[in-house]
Coordinates of C-alpha atoms and ligand atoms in Angstrom, one line a residue:
X1 CA -33.4 -2.4 17.9
X2 CA -29.5 -2.6 19.2
X3 CA -26.8 -0.1 19.9
X4 CA -25.4 -1.1 16.5
X5 CA -28.4 -1.4 14.6
X6 CA -29.2 2.3 15.9
X7 CA -25.5 3.2 14.9
X8 CA -26.4 1.6 11.2
X9 CA -28.9 4.1 10.9
X10 CA -27.2 7.4 11.6
X11 CA -24.4 6.0 9.0
X12 CA -27.1 5.5 6.7
X13 CA -29.0 8.9 7.3
X14 CA -25.1 10.9 6.7
X15 CA -25.1 8.7 3.5
X16 CA -25.3 12.4 1.7
X17 CA -22.3 13.9 3.9
X18 CA -20.2 11.1 2.6
X19 CA -21.0 12.0 -0.9
X20 CA -20.5 15.5 -0.3
X21 CA -17.8 15.3 1.6
X22 CA -16.0 12.9 -1.4
X23 CA -16.5 16.1 -3.3
X24 CA -15.1 18.8 -0.9
X25 CA -11.6 16.6 -0.9
X26 CA -11.4 15.7 -4.7
X27 CA -11.4 19.6 -5.4
X28 CA -8.7 19.8 -3.9
X29 CA -5.8 17.6 -5.4
X30 CA -3.3 16.1 -2.7
X31 CA -0.4 15.8 -4.9
X32 CA 3.6 15.0 -4.2
X33 CA 6.1 17.7 -5.2
X34 CA 7.6 15.1 -7.4
X35 CA 4.2 14.4 -9.0
X36 CA 4.0 18.0 -9.7
X37 CA 1.9 18.9 -6.9
X38 CA 1.9 21.1 -3.5
X39 CA 1.1 18.6 -1.0
X40 CA -2.1 17.4 1.1
X41 CA -1.8 21.3 3.1
X42 CA -4.9 22.3 1.5
X43 CA -7.0 19.3 1.6
X44 CA -5.9 18.5 5.0
X45 CA -7.5 22.4 5.8
X46 CA -11.0 20.6 4.1
X47 CA -10.3 17.0 6.8
X48 CA -9.9 19.3 9.7
X49 CA -13.2 21.8 9.1
X50 CA -14.8 18.7 8.1
X51 CA -13.9 16.9 11.5
X52 CA -14.5 20.1 13.7
X53 CA -18.1 20.1 12.2
X54 CA -18.7 16.5 12.5
X55 CA -18.2 17.2 16.8
X56 CA -14.6 15.0 16.3
X57 CA -12.7 18.2 18.2
X58 CA -9.2 16.3 19.7
X59 CA -7.4 16.7 16.1
X60 CA -3.8 17.1 16.4
X61 CA -1.6 17.4 13.2
X62 CA 2.6 16.6 13.2
X63 CA 3.6 18.0 10.2
X64 CA 7.0 16.7 8.2
X65 CA 8.8 19.6 6.9
X66 CA 9.3 19.7 3.4
X67 CA 10.6 22.5 1.5
X68 CA 9.4 21.5 -1.6
X69 CA 5.3 22.6 -0.8
X70 CA 4.3 25.9 -0.3
X71 CA 3.5 25.6 3.0
X72 CA 6.8 23.7 3.9
X73 CA 4.8 21.3 5.7
X74 CA 3.2 17.9 4.6
X75 CA 0.8 17.3 7.3
X76 CA -0.5 14.0 9.3
X77 CA -3.6 14.5 11.2
X78 CA -4.5 11.9 14.5
X79 CA -8.0 12.5 15.4
X80 CA -8.8 10.9 19.1
X81 CA -12.3 9.6 20.0
X82 CA -12.3 8.3 23.4
X83 CA -13.5 4.9 24.2
X84 CA -14.7 3.4 27.7
X85 CA -11.1 1.6 27.6
X86 CA -7.9 3.2 27.2
X87 CA -6.2 -0.3 27.4
X88 CA -5.8 -0.5 23.5
X89 CA -6.3 1.6 20.7
X90 CA -8.0 0.9 17.5
X91 CA -6.5 2.7 14.7
X92 CA -8.0 3.2 11.1
X93 CA -5.0 4.9 9.0
X94 CA -6.0 6.2 5.3
X95 CA -4.1 8.9 3.5
X96 CA -4.7 12.3 2.1
X97 CA -2.6 12.4 -1.0
X98 CA -3.6 11.3 -4.8
X99 CA -2.1 10.6 -7.7
X100 CA -1.6 12.3 -10.4
X101 CA -5.0 11.9 -13.1
X102 CA -2.2 10.5 -16.1
X103 CA -3.4 11.6 -19.4
X104 CA -6.6 13.6 -18.9
X105 CA -7.8 12.4 -22.5
X106 CA -8.7 8.8 -21.1
X107 CA -11.0 10.3 -18.5
X108 CA -14.8 10.5 -19.4
X109 CA -15.2 14.0 -16.9
X110 CA -12.9 16.0 -15.2
X111 CA -10.7 14.1 -12.7
X112 CA -11.0 17.1 -10.5
X113 CA -15.2 17.4 -10.2
X114 CA -16.6 14.8 -8.6
X115 CA -19.7 13.7 -10.8
X116 CA -22.2 10.6 -9.6
X117 CA -23.1 7.7 -11.9
X118 CA -25.4 4.6 -11.4
X119 CA -24.3 4.2 -7.8
X120 CA -20.4 5.9 -8.3
X121 CA -18.7 8.8 -7.5
X122 CA -16.2 9.0 -9.9
X123 CA -13.2 11.7 -9.4
X124 CA -9.5 11.0 -9.0
X125 CA -9.4 10.1 -5.2
X126 CA -12.7 9.0 -4.7
X127 CA -11.4 4.8 -4.1
X128 CA -8.1 5.7 -3.2
X129 CA -7.9 6.9 -0.4
X130 CA -11.2 9.0 -0.2
X131 CA -13.3 6.0 0.0
X132 CA -12.3 4.7 2.8
X133 CA -11.1 8.2 5.0
X134 CA -14.4 9.2 4.6
X135 CA -15.8 5.6 5.9
X136 CA -13.7 5.8 9.2
X137 CA -14.6 9.4 9.9
X138 CA -18.6 8.9 9.4
X139 CA -18.0 5.6 11.3
X140 CA -16.8 8.0 14.1
X141 CA -19.1 10.8 13.9
X142 CA -22.0 8.5 13.6
X143 CA -21.1 6.4 17.1
X144 CA -21.1 10.0 18.6
X145 CA -24.0 11.1 17.0
X146 CA -26.0 8.2 18.3
X147 CA -24.7 9.1 21.7
X148 CA -22.5 5.8 22.2
X149 CA -18.8 5.8 23.0
X150 CA -16.6 3.3 21.2
X151 CA -15.1 0.4 23.1
X152 CA -11.6 1.3 22.8
X153 CA -10.1 4.3 21.8
X154 CA -10.6 5.4 18.2
X155 CA -7.6 6.7 16.4
X156 CA -8.3 7.7 12.8
X157 CA -4.5 8.5 10.8
X158 CA -4.9 10.7 8.1
X159 CA -1.3 10.6 6.4
X160 CA 0.5 12.6 3.9
X161 CA 2.6 10.8 1.6
X162 CA 1.6 7.6 0.8
X163 CA 2.1 7.5 -2.9
X164 CA 5.8 8.2 -3.2
X165 CA 7.2 6.2 -0.3
X166 CA 5.9 7.5 2.7
X167 CA 8.9 9.1 3.9
X168 CA 7.1 12.4 5.2
X169 CA 3.8 10.1 6.1
X170 CA 3.7 7.3 8.3
X171 CA 7.7 6.1 7.8
X172 CA 7.9 9.9 9.5
X173 CA 5.6 9.2 12.5
X174 CA 7.2 6.4 13.4
X175 CA 10.7 7.1 13.1
X176 CA 9.6 10.2 15.2
X177 CA 7.1 9.6 17.8
X178 CA 6.0 6.8 19.6
X179 CA 2.0 6.6 18.6
X180 CA 1.9 3.2 18.7
X181 CA 1.4 0.2 21.4
X182 CA 2.4 -3.4 20.7
X183 CA -1.6 -4.0 21.6
X184 CA -3.5 -1.7 19.5
X185 CA -4.8 -2.9 16.3
X186 CA -4.5 -1.2 13.2
X187 CA -6.6 -1.3 9.7
X188 CA -5.1 0.2 6.7
X189 CA -8.3 0.5 3.8
X190 CA -6.5 0.6 1.1
X191 CA -6.5 -2.4 -0.2
X192 CA -9.4 -5.3 -1.1
X193 CA -11.5 -6.8 -3.8
X194 CA -15.0 -6.2 -5.2
X195 CA -16.3 -8.8 -2.7
X196 CA -14.8 -7.4 0.6
X197 CA -13.0 -10.9 1.2
X198 CA -9.6 -10.0 1.0
X199 CA -7.7 -10.1 4.3
X200 CA -4.1 -8.9 3.7
X201 CA -2.2 -10.1 6.4
X202 CA 1.4 -10.6 4.5
X203 CA 3.6 -9.0 1.9
X204 CA 6.5 -11.2 -0.2
X205 CA 9.7 -9.5 0.1
X206 CA 10.5 -7.5 -2.8
X207 CA 14.0 -7.6 -4.1
X208 CA 15.1 -6.2 -7.4
X209 CA 18.3 -6.4 -8.6
X210 CA 20.6 -5.6 -11.7
X211 CA 22.9 -7.4 -13.0
X212 CA 26.4 -6.4 -15.1
X213 CA 28.4 -8.6 -16.9
X214 CA 31.9 -6.6 -17.9
X215 CA 33.5 -8.9 -20.7
X216 CA 36.0 -7.6 -23.3
X217 CA 34.5 -5.6 -26.5
X218 CA 36.0 -6.6 -30.2
X219 CA 35.1 -6.8 -34.0
X220 CA 32.7 -9.3 -34.1
X221 CA 34.8 -10.7 -37.1
X222 CA 37.0 -12.1 -34.7
X223 CA 35.0 -12.7 -31.7
X224 CA 37.9 -15.2 -30.1
X225 CA 40.0 -11.7 -29.4
X226 CA 37.4 -10.4 -27.4
X227 CA 34.7 -12.2 -24.1
X228 CA 31.0 -11.4 -25.4
X229 CA 29.2 -10.4 -22.4
X230 CA 26.0 -10.7 -23.6
X231 CA 26.3 -14.2 -24.5
X232 CA 27.5 -15.1 -20.8
X233 CA 24.9 -12.6 -19.4
X234 CA 22.3 -14.6 -21.3
X235 CA 23.5 -17.6 -19.7
X236 CA 23.4 -15.9 -16.7
X237 CA 19.8 -15.0 -16.9
X238 CA 18.8 -18.9 -17.7
X239 CA 20.7 -20.0 -14.5
X240 CA 18.7 -17.4 -12.2
X241 CA 15.6 -18.3 -13.7
X242 CA 16.1 -21.7 -12.5
X243 CA 15.6 -20.2 -8.9
X244 CA 11.9 -20.5 -9.8
X245 CA 12.9 -24.9 -9.6
X246 CA 15.1 -24.7 -6.1
X247 CA 12.7 -22.3 -4.0
X248 CA 9.4 -24.4 -3.8
X249 CA 8.4 -23.7 -0.2
X250 CA 4.8 -22.6 -0.7
X251 CA 2.5 -20.6 1.1
X252 CA -1.5 -20.8 0.5
X253 CA -2.2 -17.8 1.2
X254 CA -0.4 -15.9 -1.2
X255 CA -1.5 -16.6 -5.3
X256 CA 1.4 -17.8 -6.5
X257 CA 1.6 -19.5 -3.6
X258 CA 5.3 -19.8 -3.7
X259 CA 8.3 -17.3 -4.1
X260 CA 9.0 -15.8 -8.0
X261 CA 12.0 -14.7 -9.9
X262 CA 11.7 -12.5 -12.9
X263 CA 14.5 -11.4 -15.4
X264 CA 12.7 -7.9 -16.7
X265 CA 14.7 -5.2 -17.9
X266 CA 17.1 -5.3 -20.1
X267 CA 19.1 -1.9 -21.1
X268 CA 21.3 -1.7 -24.5
X269 CA 24.6 -2.5 -25.3
X270 CA 26.5 -2.0 -28.6
X271 CA 24.7 0.3 -31.0
X272 CA 25.5 -2.2 -34.3
X273 CA 25.7 -5.8 -35.1
X274 CA 29.4 -5.9 -36.1
X275 CA 30.8 -5.2 -32.5
X276 CA 31.1 -8.0 -29.7
X277 CA 29.6 -6.2 -26.6
X278 CA 32.3 -6.0 -23.4
X279 CA 29.5 -5.1 -21.3
X280 CA 25.8 -6.4 -20.6
X281 CA 23.4 -5.1 -18.0
X282 CA 19.7 -6.5 -17.1
X283 CA 17.4 -7.0 -14.0
X284 CA 15.4 -8.7 -12.0
X285 CA 12.1 -8.7 -10.1
X286 CA 11.9 -11.0 -6.9
X287 CA 8.9 -11.2 -4.9
X288 CA 9.9 -13.9 -1.8
X289 CA 7.9 -15.5 0.4
X290 CA 8.5 -13.9 3.8
X291 CA 9.2 -17.3 5.8
X292 CA 13.3 -17.1 3.7
X293 CA 15.8 -15.2 4.4
X294 CA 16.9 -12.9 1.7
X295 CA 21.0 -13.0 2.8
X296 CA 20.7 -16.5 2.0
X297 CA 18.4 -16.3 -1.8
X298 CA 21.8 -13.1 -2.7
X299 CA 24.3 -15.9 -1.2
X300 CA 22.8 -18.4 -4.2
X301 CA 22.8 -15.4 -6.4
X302 CA 26.8 -14.6 -5.8
X303 CA 27.6 -18.4 -6.5
X304 CA 25.4 -19.0 -9.6
X305 CA 27.0 -15.5 -11.1
X306 CA 30.7 -16.8 -9.7
X307 CA 30.4 -20.2 -12.0
X308 CA 29.5 -18.4 -14.7
X309 CA 32.1 -15.6 -14.3
X310 CA 34.7 -19.0 -14.6
X311 CA 33.1 -20.4 -17.8
X312 CA 33.0 -17.1 -19.7
X313 CA 36.3 -15.4 -18.1
X314 CA 33.5 -12.6 -17.2
X315 CA 33.2 -10.3 -14.3
X316 CA 29.8 -10.1 -13.2
X317 CA 27.9 -8.3 -10.1
X318 CA 24.9 -7.2 -9.1
X319 CA 23.5 -4.2 -7.0
X320 CA 20.3 -3.8 -5.4
X321 CA 18.2 -1.3 -6.7
X322 CA 14.9 -1.9 -4.0
X323 CA 14.9 -4.7 -0.7
X324 CA 12.2 -4.7 1.4
X325 CA 10.5 -7.2 3.4
X326 CA 8.2 -7.1 6.6
X327 CA 7.3 -10.0 8.5
X328 CA 3.4 -11.5 8.2
X329 CA 0.4 -10.7 10.8
X330 CA -0.7 -13.7 12.2
X331 CA -3.4 -15.5 11.2
X332 CA -4.6 -15.6 14.2
X333 CA -4.0 -12.0 15.5
X334 CA -7.5 -10.4 17.1
X335 CA -7.7 -8.0 14.7
X336 CA -8.5 -10.2 11.6
X337 CA -10.9 -12.1 13.7
X338 CA -12.6 -9.4 14.8
X339 CA -12.8 -7.7 11.1
X340 CA -13.7 -11.4 10.0
X341 CA -17.3 -11.0 12.3
X342 CA -18.0 -7.6 11.1
X343 CA -17.6 -7.9 7.3
X344 CA -20.0 -10.9 8.1
X345 CA -21.7 -8.9 9.9
X346 CA -22.6 -6.5 7.9
X347 CA -21.7 -8.3 3.9
X348 CA -22.7 -11.9 4.7
X349 CA -19.2 -12.9 3.3
X350 CA -16.2 -14.5 4.8
X351 CA -13.4 -12.7 4.6
X352 CA -10.3 -14.9 4.1
X353 CA -6.4 -13.8 4.9
X354 CA -4.0 -12.9 1.6
X355 CA -0.8 -12.7 1.0
X356 CA 0.3 -9.8 -1.9
X357 CA 3.6 -9.7 -4.0
X358 CA 3.2 -6.0 -3.9
X359 CA 4.1 -4.0 -1.1
X360 CA 1.8 -1.3 0.8
X361 CA 1.8 1.1 3.7
X362 CA 1.3 -1.7 6.2
X363 CA 5.0 -2.7 5.8
X364 CA 6.6 -0.1 7.7
X365 CA 3.9 -1.0 11.0
X366 CA 4.5 -4.6 10.4
X367 CA 8.2 -4.2 10.4
X368 CA 8.1 -2.4 14.0
X369 CA 6.0 -5.1 15.3
X370 CA 2.4 -4.1 15.0
X371 CA -0.2 -6.1 13.9
X372 CA -1.8 -5.1 10.7
X373 CA -4.3 -5.7 8.0
X374 CA -5.2 -3.8 5.0
X375 CA -9.1 -4.2 4.2
X376 CA -11.9 -2.4 1.9
X377 CA -14.4 -3.6 -0.3
X378 CA -13.3 -1.9 -3.6
X379 CA -13.6 -2.4 -7.3
X380 CA -9.9 -1.7 -7.5
X381 CA -10.0 1.4 -10.0
X382 CA -7.0 3.1 -8.2
X383 CA -4.9 5.6 -10.1
X384 CA -7.2 4.2 -13.6
X385 CA -8.7 7.2 -15.7
X386 CA -12.1 7.4 -14.7
X387 CA -11.0 5.8 -11.2
X388 CA -14.7 5.8 -9.2
X389 CA -16.0 4.7 -5.8
X390 CA -19.1 2.6 -4.9
X391 CA -21.1 4.9 -2.9
X392 CA -22.9 1.6 -1.2
X393 CA -19.5 0.2 -0.3
X394 CA -18.1 3.8 1.3
X395 CA -21.5 3.1 3.7
X396 CA -20.9 -0.6 4.1
X397 CA -17.5 -0.3 5.2
X398 CA -18.3 2.2 7.4
X399 CA -20.5 0.4 9.2
X400 CA -17.8 -2.3 9.3
X401 CA -15.3 0.3 11.2
X402 CA -18.4 1.2 13.6
X403 CA -18.9 -2.3 13.8
X404 CA -15.1 -2.9 15.2
X405 CA -14.8 0.2 17.2
X406 CA -18.4 -0.8 19.2
X407 CA -17.2 -4.0 20.0
X408 CA -13.7 -4.1 20.8
X409 CA -11.5 -6.7 20.2
Ligands
ZN501 ZN1 -3.9 4.2 -1.6

């Protein structure tokens, strides 16, 4: 039997411990104050005890001050497992917080009491992100229990505040501490697909814009006395929609492979039918390939607006509601390669690099220049009623993580 096989055996033996930890963690809902919760402190206490029980003594807690929660602190925990080499560190970052259950009538059971059914665990947080949190903990604990040492230093990072912006979590750590080195590799197991094949290495840039068009209000029986802001805005929407044809560049790792520009929300203008609106507001959601410069896109949008302004005599302006972009982790980064090997070894499937349209917690890491991949084998029930975790996925993912910890990169 190989060393790795021995470790996998220990992971299997720990299956029930992993299930018990799911139950213990779910009992202490760690919701952000803006979601009506009291933060992650109590849950972090449970986790600290468990790390101690698993023989992982080297644990530090970095607290971000937050007066809104009763402890006054949002905890970030780092558990370090020394490796044979200190050249690099293999980080696995998971988050402690959970989202609220939503309408509890949509749940078949109490969201904060885990029940086991047909090989699954059901409860708020069991998939997002406890499946991976526990998988990482037991990957490291099982290596130690089997009497081995990881190849490189392993650091398990359990962060706060992932669901509500990461200001007290990873962004706080990146802004105030020098934890990572450029040659480190980071796995964020907080996204994936049912087959375990999706390796997320890039995100489209997000640009949310509000467009306000100002004309002149008047009685609708004499439209010439005013300037119809709604009419001008309607042409502006159609012109902006043509950006979809203008930006044709494709990147096959994304689905869809192109940038998208979508008019979305529309605010009410006048309350009655017989008034020409002098003010109109709508919004656009743009998801733009990381290779495209957002300032250039905004420049193009300004040109389109000035054309409409001239044609209709209105004044239009945009406000940026959200702007975020991050560089892609290269498809040939060592972490991608090693992860693919491990996925093949455990699940016998081929991992595939993917880009996504939404923002994840990997973005702030990539912005600082750290190669980060997002991967896990999940049914993606996060944030839904009856959220569940497939126990085999939790155990399998733990083996994938152990495989990487033992082989290094
Ligand atoms: Zn998550």
